[in-house]
Coordinates of C-alpha atoms and ligand atoms in Angstrom, one line a residue:
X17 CA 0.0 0.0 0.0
X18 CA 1.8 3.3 -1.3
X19 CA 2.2 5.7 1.5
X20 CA 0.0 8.9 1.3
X21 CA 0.4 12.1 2.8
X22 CA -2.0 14.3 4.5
X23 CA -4.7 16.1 1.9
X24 CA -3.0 19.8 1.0
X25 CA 0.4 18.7 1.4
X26 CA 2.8 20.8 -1.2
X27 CA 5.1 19.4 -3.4
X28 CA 7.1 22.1 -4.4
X29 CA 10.4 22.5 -6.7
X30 CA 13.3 25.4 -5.6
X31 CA 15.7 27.0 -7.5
X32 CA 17.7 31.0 -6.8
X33 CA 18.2 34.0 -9.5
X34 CA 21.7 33.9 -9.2
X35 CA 21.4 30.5 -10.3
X36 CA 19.4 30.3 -13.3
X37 CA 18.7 33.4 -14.3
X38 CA 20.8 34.8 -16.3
X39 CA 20.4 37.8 -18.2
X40 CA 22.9 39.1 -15.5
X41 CA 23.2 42.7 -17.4
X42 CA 19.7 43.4 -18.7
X43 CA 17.2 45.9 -17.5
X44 CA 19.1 47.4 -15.4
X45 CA 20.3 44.7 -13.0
X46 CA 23.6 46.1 -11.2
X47 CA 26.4 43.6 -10.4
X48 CA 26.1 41.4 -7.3
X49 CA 29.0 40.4 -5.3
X50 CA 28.4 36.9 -7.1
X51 CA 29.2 38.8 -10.1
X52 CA 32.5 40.3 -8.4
X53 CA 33.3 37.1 -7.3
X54 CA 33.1 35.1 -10.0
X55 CA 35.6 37.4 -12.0
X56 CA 38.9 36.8 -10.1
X57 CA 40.2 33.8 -11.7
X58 CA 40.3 30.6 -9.4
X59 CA 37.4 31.5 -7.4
X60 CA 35.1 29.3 -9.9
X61 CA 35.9 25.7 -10.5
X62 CA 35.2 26.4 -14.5
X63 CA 36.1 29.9 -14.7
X64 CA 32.2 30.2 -15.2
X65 CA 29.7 32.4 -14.2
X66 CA 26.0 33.2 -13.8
X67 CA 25.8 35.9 -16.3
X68 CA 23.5 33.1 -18.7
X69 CA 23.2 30.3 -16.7
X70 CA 19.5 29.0 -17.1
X71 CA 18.1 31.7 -18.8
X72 CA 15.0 31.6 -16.9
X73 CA 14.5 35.4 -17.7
X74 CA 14.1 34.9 -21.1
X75 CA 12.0 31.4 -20.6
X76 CA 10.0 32.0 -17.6
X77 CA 7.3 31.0 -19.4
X78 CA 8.7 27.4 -20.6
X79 CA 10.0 26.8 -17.0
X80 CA 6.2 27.2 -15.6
X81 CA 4.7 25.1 -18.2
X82 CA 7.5 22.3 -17.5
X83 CA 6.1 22.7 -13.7
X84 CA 2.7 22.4 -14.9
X85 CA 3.8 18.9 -16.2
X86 CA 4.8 18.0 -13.0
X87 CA 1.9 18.8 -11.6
X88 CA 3.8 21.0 -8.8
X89 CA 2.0 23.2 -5.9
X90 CA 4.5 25.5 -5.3
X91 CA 7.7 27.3 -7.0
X92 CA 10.3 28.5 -4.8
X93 CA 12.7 30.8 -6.7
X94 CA 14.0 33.9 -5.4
X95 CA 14.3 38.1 -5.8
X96 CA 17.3 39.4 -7.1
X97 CA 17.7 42.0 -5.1
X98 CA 20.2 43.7 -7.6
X99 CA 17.4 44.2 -10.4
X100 CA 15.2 45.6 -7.9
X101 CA 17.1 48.3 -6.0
X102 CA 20.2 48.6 -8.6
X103 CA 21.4 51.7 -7.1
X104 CA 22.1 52.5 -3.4
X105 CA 19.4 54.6 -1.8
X106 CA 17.0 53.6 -4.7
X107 CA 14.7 53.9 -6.3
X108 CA 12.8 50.9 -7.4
X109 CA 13.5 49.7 -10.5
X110 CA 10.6 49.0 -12.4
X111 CA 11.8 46.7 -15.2
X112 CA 13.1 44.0 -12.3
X113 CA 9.7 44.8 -10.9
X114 CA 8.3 43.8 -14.2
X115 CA 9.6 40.7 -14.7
X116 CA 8.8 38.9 -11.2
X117 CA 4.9 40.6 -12.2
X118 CA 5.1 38.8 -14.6
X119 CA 6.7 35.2 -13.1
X120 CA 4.1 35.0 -10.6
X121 CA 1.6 36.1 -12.5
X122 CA 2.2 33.1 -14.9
X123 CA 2.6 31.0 -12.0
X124 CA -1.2 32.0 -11.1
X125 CA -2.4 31.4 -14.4
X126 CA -0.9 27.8 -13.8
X127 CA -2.2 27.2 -10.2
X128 CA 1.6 27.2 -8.6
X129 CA 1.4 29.3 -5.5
X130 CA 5.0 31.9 -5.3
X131 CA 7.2 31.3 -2.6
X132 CA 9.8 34.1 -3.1
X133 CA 13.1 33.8 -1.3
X134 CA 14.1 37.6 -0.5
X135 CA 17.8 37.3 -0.4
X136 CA 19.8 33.9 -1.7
X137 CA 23.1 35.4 -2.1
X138 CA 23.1 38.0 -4.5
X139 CA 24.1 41.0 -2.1
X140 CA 24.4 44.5 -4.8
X141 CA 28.2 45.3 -4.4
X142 CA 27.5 48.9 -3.8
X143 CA 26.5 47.4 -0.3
X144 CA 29.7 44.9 -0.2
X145 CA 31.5 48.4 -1.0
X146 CA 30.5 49.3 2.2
X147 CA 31.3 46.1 4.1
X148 CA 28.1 44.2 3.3
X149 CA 26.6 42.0 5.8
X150 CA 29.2 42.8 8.1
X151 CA 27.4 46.6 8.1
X152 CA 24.7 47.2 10.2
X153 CA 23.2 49.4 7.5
X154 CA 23.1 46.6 4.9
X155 CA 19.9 44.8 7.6
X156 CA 18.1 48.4 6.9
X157 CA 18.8 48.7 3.5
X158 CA 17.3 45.2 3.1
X159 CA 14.0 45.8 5.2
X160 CA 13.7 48.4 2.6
X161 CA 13.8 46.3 -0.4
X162 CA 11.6 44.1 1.3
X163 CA 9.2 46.7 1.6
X164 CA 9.4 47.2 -1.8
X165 CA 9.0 43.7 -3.5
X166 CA 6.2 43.1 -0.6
X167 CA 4.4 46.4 -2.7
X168 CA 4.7 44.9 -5.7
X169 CA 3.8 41.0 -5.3
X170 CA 2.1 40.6 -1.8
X171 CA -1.5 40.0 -3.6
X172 CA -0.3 36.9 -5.5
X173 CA 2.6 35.7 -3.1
X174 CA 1.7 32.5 -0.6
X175 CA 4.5 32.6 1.4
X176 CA 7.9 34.6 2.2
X177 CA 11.3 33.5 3.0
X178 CA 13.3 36.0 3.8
X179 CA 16.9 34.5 3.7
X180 CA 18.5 31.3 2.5
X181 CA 20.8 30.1 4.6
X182 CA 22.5 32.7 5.9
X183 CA 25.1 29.6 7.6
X184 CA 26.4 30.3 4.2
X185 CA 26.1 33.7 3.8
X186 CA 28.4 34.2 7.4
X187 CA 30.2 31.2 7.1
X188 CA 31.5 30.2 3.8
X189 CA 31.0 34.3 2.6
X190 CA 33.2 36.3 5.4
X191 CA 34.7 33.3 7.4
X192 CA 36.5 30.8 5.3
X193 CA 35.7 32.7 2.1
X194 CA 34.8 30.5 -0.1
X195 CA 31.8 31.8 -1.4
X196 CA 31.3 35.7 -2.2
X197 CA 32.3 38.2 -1.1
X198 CA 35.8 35.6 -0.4
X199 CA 36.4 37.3 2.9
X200 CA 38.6 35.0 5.9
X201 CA 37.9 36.7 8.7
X202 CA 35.6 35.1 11.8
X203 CA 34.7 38.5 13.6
X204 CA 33.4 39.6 10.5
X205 CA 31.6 36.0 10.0
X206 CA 29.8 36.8 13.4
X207 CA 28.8 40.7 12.5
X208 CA 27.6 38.9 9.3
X209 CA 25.8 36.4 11.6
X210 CA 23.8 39.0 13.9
X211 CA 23.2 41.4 10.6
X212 CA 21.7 38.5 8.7
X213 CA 19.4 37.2 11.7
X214 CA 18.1 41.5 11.9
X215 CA 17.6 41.6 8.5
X216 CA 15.5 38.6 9.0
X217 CA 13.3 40.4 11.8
X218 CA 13.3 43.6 9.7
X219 CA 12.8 41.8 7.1
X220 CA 9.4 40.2 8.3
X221 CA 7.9 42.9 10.0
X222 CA 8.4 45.3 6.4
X223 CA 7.2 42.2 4.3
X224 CA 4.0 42.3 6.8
X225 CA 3.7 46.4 7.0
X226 CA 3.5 46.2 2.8
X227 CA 1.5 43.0 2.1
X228 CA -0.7 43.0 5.6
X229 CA -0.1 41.7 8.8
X230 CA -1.2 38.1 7.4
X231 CA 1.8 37.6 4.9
X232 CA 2.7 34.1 6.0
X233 CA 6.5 34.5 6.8
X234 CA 9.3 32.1 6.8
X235 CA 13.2 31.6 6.9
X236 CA 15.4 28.6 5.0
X237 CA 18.3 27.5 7.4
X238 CA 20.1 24.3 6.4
X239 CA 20.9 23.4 10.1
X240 CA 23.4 20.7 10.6
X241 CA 22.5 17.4 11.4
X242 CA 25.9 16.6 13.7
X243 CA 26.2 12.8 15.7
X244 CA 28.9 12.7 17.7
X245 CA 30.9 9.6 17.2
X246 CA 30.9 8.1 20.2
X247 CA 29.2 8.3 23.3
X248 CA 31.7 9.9 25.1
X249 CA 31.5 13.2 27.1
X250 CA 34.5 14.6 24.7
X251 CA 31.9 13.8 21.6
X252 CA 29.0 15.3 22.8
X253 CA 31.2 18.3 23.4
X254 CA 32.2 18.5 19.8
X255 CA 28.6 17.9 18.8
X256 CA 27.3 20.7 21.2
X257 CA 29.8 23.2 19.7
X258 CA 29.1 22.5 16.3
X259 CA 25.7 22.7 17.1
X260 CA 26.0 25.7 18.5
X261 CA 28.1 27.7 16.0
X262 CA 25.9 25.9 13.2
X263 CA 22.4 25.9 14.4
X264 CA 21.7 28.0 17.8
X265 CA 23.1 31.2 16.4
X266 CA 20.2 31.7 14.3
X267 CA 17.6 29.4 16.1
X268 CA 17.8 31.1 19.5
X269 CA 17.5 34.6 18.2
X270 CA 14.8 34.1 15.2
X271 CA 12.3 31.6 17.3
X272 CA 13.7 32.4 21.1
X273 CA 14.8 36.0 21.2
X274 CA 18.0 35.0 22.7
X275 CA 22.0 34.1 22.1
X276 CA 22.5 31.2 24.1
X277 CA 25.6 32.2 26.3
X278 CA 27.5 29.4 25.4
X279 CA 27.9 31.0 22.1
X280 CA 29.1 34.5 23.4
X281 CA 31.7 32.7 25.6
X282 CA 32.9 30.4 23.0
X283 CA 33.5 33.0 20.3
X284 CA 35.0 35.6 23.2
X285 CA 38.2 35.6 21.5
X286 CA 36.8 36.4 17.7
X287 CA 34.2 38.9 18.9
X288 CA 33.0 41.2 21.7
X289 CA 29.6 40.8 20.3
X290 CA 29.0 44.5 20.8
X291 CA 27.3 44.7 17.4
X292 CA 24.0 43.3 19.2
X293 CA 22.6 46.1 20.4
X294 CA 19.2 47.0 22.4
X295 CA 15.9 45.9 21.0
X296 CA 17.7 44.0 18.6
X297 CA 16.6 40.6 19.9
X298 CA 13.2 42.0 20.3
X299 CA 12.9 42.9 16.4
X300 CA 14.8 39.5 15.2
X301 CA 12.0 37.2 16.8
X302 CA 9.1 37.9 14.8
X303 CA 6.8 35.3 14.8
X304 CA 6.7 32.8 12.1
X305 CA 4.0 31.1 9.8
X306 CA 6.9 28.2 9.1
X307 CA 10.4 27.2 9.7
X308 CA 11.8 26.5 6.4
X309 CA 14.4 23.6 6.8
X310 CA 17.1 23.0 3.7
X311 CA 18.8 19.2 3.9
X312 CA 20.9 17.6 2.2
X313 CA 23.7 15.2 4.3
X314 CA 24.9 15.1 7.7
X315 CA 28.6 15.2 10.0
X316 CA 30.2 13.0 12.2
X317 CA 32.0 14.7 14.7
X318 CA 34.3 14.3 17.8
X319 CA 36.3 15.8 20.0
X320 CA 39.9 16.6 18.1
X321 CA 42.9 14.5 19.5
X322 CA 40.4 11.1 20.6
X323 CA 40.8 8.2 19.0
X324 CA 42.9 7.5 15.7
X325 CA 44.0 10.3 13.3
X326 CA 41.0 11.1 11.2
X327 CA 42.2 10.5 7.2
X328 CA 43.5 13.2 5.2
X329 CA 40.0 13.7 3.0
X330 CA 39.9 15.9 -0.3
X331 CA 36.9 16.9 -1.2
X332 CA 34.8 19.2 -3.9
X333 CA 33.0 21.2 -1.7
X334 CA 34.4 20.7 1.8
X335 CA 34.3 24.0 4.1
X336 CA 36.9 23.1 6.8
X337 CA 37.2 26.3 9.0
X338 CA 34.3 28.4 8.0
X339 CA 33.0 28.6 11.4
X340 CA 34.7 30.2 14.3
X341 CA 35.4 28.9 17.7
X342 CA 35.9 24.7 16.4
X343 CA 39.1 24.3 17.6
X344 CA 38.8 21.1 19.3
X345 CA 36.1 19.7 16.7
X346 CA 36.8 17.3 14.4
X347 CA 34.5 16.4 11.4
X348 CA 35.2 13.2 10.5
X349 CA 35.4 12.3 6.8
X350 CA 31.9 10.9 5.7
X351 CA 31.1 7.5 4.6
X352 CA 28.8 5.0 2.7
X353 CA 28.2 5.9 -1.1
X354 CA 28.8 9.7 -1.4
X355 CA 27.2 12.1 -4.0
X356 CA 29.3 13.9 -6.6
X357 CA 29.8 17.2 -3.9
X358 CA 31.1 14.6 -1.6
X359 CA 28.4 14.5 0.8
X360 CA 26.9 11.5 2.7
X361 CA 23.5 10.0 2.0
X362 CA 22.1 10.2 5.5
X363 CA 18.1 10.1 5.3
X364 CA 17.4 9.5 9.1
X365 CA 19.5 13.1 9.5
X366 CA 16.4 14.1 7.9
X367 CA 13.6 12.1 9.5
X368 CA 15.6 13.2 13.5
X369 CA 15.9 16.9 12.5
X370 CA 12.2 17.8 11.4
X371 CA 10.9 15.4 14.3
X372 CA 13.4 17.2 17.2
X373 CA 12.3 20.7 15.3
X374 CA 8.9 19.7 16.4
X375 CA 9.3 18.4 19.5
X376 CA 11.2 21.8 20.1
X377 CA 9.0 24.3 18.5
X378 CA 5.3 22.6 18.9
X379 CA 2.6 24.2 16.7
X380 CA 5.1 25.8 14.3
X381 CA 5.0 24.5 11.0
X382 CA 8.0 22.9 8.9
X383 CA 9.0 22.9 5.6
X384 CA 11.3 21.2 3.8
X385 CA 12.6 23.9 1.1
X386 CA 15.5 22.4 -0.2
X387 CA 16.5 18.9 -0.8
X388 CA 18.5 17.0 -3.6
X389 CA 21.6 15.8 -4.8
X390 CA 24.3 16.0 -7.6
X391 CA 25.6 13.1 -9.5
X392 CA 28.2 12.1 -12.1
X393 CA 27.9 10.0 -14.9
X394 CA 23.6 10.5 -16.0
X395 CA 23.2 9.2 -19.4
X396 CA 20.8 11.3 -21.9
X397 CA 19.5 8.4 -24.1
X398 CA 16.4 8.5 -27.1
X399 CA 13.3 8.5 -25.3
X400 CA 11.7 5.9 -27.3
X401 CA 13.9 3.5 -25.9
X402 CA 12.0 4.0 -22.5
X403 CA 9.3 1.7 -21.3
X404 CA 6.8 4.2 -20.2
X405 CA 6.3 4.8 -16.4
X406 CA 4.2 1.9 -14.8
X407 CA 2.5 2.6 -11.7
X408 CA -0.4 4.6 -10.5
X409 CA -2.1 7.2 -13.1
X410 CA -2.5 10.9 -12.1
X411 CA -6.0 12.0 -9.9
X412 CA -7.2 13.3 -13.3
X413 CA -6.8 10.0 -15.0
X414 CA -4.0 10.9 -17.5
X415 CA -1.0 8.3 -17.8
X416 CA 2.5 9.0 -15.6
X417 CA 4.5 9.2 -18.9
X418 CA 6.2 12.2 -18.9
X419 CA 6.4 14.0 -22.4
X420 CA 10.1 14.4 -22.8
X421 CA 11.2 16.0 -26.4
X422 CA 12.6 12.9 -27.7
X423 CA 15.2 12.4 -24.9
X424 CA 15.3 11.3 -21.4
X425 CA 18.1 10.8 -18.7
X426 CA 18.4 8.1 -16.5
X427 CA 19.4 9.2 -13.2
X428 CA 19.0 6.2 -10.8
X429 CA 21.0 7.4 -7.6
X430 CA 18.8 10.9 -7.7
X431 CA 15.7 8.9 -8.0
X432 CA 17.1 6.5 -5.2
X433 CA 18.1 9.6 -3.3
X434 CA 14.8 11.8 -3.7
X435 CA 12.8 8.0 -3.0
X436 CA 14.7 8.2 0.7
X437 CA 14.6 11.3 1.5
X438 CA 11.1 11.6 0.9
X439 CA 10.7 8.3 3.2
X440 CA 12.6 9.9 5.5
X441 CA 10.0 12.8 5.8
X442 CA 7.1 10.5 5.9
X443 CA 8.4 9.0 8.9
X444 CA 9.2 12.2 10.7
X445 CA 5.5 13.4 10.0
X446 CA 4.3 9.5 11.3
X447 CA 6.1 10.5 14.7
X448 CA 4.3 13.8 14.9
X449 CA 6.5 16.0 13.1
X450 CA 4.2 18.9 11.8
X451 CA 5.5 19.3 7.8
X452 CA 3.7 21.1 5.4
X453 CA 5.9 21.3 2.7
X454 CA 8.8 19.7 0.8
X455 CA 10.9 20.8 -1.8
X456 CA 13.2 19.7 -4.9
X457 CA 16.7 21.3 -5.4
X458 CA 16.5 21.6 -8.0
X459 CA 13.7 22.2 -10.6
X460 CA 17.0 22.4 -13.1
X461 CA 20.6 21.6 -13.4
X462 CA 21.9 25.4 -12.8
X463 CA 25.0 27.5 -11.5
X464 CA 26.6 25.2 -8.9
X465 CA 28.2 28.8 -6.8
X466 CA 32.1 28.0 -6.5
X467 CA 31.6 24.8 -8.7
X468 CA 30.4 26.4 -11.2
X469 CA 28.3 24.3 -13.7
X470 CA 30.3 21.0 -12.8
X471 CA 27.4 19.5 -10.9
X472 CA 24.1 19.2 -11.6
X473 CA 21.5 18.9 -9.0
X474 CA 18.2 19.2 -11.2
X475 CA 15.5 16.6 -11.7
X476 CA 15.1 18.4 -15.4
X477 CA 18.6 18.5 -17.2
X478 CA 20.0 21.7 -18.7
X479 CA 21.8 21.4 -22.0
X480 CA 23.7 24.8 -21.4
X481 CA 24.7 24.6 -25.3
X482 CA 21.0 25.1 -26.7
X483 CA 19.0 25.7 -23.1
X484 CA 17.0 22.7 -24.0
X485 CA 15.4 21.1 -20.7
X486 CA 15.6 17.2 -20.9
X487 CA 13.5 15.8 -18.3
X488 CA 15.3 13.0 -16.1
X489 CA 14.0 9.8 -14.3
X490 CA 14.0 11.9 -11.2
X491 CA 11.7 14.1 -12.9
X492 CA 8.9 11.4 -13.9
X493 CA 9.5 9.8 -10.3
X494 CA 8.4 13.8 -9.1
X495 CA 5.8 14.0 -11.4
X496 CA 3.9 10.9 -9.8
X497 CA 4.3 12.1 -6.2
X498 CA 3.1 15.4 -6.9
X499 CA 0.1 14.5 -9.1
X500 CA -0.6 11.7 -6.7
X501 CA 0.6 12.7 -3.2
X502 CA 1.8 9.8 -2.5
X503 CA 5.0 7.7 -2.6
X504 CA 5.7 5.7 -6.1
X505 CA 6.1 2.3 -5.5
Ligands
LIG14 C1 22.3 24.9 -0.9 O1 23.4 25.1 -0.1 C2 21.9 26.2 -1.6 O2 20.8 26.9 -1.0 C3 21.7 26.1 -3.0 O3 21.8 27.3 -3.6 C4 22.7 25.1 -3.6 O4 22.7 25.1 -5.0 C5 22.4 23.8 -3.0 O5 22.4 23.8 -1.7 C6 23.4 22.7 -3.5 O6 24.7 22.9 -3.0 O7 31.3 21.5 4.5 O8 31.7 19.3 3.6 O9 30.5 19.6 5.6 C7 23.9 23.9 0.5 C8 24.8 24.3 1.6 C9 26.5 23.8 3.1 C10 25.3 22.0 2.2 C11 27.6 22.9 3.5 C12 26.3 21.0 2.7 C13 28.2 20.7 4.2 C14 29.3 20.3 3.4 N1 25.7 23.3 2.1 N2 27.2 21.6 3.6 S1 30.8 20.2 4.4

């Protein structure tokens, strides 16, 4: 018997402007510090950029309708906040206006409800001119563009999310730099920290002054999921500072209105932490219509100097000393079959984060809002020498056989891995955890950030020579979950 989920449930796909975009100098868009970034030689994997990527400005329209075939509820994509405010101070621009008028419109038309992401990485360089998220001004000057997009797009928008993962944005941006802006230095990863999380509560409460105090609001953190190795005292140690660094510095102020002390104490010697200043706290927590949650693998960690030497490990995307105050944690290199970043498989991660959320935080909602995986070696092969789909047929009746354009890619590790993961989350909802949304990353194969376009996370292939979209295995395997709500099997 196929396992169903609750009746309303959204199947959703995500993907960020940066990303897929494109069009990176039309209408007036100014540069980003992605743009910056991506410039200096060596930064990029490929040397590449997201000055085409996608092209989802020019084919908007396409990308809807291939979300139409999937029968998706929801479209997660994000503001560029560089087409909308292009110069510092303003004004609006209204040909960036124009074009996400006209992506959720469309998006209307096809019954997908808009779940913009406010900020997912694309910081205007005029603001990194001025130190960027590691100014105090740069949370101000983003309630502001808040207000402005909320003006704009607050009749047809479901929900908000006003940052991705800023663990990125602090960490891998100003800490171990290897992300835009490229900055190494930890007291300017914790200003970026405290900026982001106001930003956030300045965020919400403009988003809710310009689109009424109903907008539903919402974050995406991609908290770590860390075990400690062993039972040990040292281990839980390591996890509980990992944890802490990771997780609790936007937790505790967002949901709690609070900085746990163990974080102040730990990071004494990076930061006096005098950028938090009064009322701050008070304007971070701002209550929440959902907890967006982004997942992808898990860490093993343990107290440094226990147990044998961890191997040397060389990896694609590994961040080793983005955070501050780790001295002492080890992450131990990850095992079982790993995806083409590197990462672990580690579905339970998933299954014990959204069900200790909820034990947590009862009666706030979860989402899933990011969730996938990248893998070498997928074959594009004639589609007529696919069997069609078996299994169940869509509510209105129609086959599950996708129409492909003649070609098809067989991705069997991101079907096994989306299959798992979406397991995962059914069993976290069976022990109470209170989900109400989940997901892909990505709708497309798109602009990897530092790796460029060297891996593909999409459940619909981009051929970046032509922009033709090839749908994948994963893709058909989406399609029958979202058009039946329940797990293919
Ligand atoms: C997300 O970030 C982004 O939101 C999205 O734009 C991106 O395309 C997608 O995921 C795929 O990368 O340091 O070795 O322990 C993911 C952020 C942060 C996930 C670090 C994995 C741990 C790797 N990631 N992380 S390691």
């Amino acid at each position: 018997m196929a396992h169903t989920f609750p009746q309303g449930f959204i199947w959703g796909v995500a993907t960020a402007a940066y990303q897929v975009e494109g069009a990176a100098d039309e209408d007036g868009r100014c540069p980003s510090i992605w743009d910056t970034y991506c410039a200096t030689p060596g930064n990029v994997l490929d040397g590449s950029s997201g000055a085409v990527a996608c092209d989802q400005y020019h084919r908007y329209a396409q990308d809807v309708a291939l979300m139409r075939e999937l029968g998706v509820g929801a479209y997660r994509f994000s503001v560029a906040w560089p087409r909308i405010v292009p110069r510092p101070g303003g004004p609006a621009n209204a040909a960036g206006l124009d074009y996400y008028d006209r992506l959720v419109d469309a998006l209307a038309e096809a019954g997908i409800r808009a779940m913009p992401t406010l900020y997912h990485w694309d910081l205007p360089q005029y603001l990194q001119d001025e130190g960027g998220w590691a100014n105090r001004d740069t949370a101000y000057r983003f309630a502001d563009y808040a207000a402005t997009v909320a003006e704009a797009l607050g009749d047809r928008v479901d929900t908000w999310i006003t940052l991705n993962e800023p663990w990125c944005s602090a960490y891998l941006g100003y800490g171990c730099g290897n992300h835009a802006p490229g900055i190494r230095d930890h007291a300017q990863s914790l200003a970026a920290v405290h900026h982001l999380n106001l930003a956030h509560g300045l965020g919400v409460q403009a988003v809710r002054a310009a689109a009424g105090e109903a907008a539903r609001c919402s974050v995406a953190l991609n908290l770590q999921v860390n075990r400690a190795a062993t039972g040990s005292d040292a281990d839980a140690w390591a996890k509980e500072r990992a944890d802490l660094i990771a997780n609790e510095v936007f937790l505790g102020p967002m949901l709690e209105g609070r900085y746990d002390a163990r974080i102040i104490e730990a990071t004494r010697g990076v930061a006096d932490w005098s950028f938090v200043r009064d009322g701050d706290l008070a304007a971070i927590r701002q209550p929440l219509d959902a907890l967006g949650v982004n997942y992808y693998s898990s860490n093993t960690v343990r107290r440094a100097g226990t147990g044998e030497p961890a191997a040397a490990v060389d990896l694609p995307d590994r961040h080793d000393g983005a955070m501050p105050a780790q001295q002492g944690v080890e992450v131990l290199p990850p095992s079982g079959e790993l995806t083409a970043m590197g990462w672990n498989q580690d579905p339970q991660g998933l299954t014990d984060l959204l069900t200790a959320l909820s034990q947590r935080f009862p009666g706030l909602e979860l989402m899933v809002t990011e969730n996938g995986s990248a893998w070498d070696g997928d074959t594009v092969v004639p589609d007529d020498a696919v069997a069609p789909v078996a299994g169940p047929v869509a509510a209105d009746g129609s086959p599950t056989v996708a129409v492909v354009g003649g070609r098809i890619v067989h991705d069997p590790r991101r079907v096994a891995y989306l299959d798992a993961h979406v397991r995962a989350l059914a069993a976290a909802m069976g022990r109470g955890a209170n989900v109400g949304a989940y997901f892909a990353w990505s709708l497309l194969d798109n602009f990897e950030w530092a790796l460029g376009y060297t891996e593909r996370f999409g459940i619909i292939r981009v051929d970046y020579g032509t922009q033709e979209r090839i749908w994948k295995d994963s893709a058909r395997y989406y399609r029958r979950l979202a058009r039946t709500n329940a797990i293919p099997g």
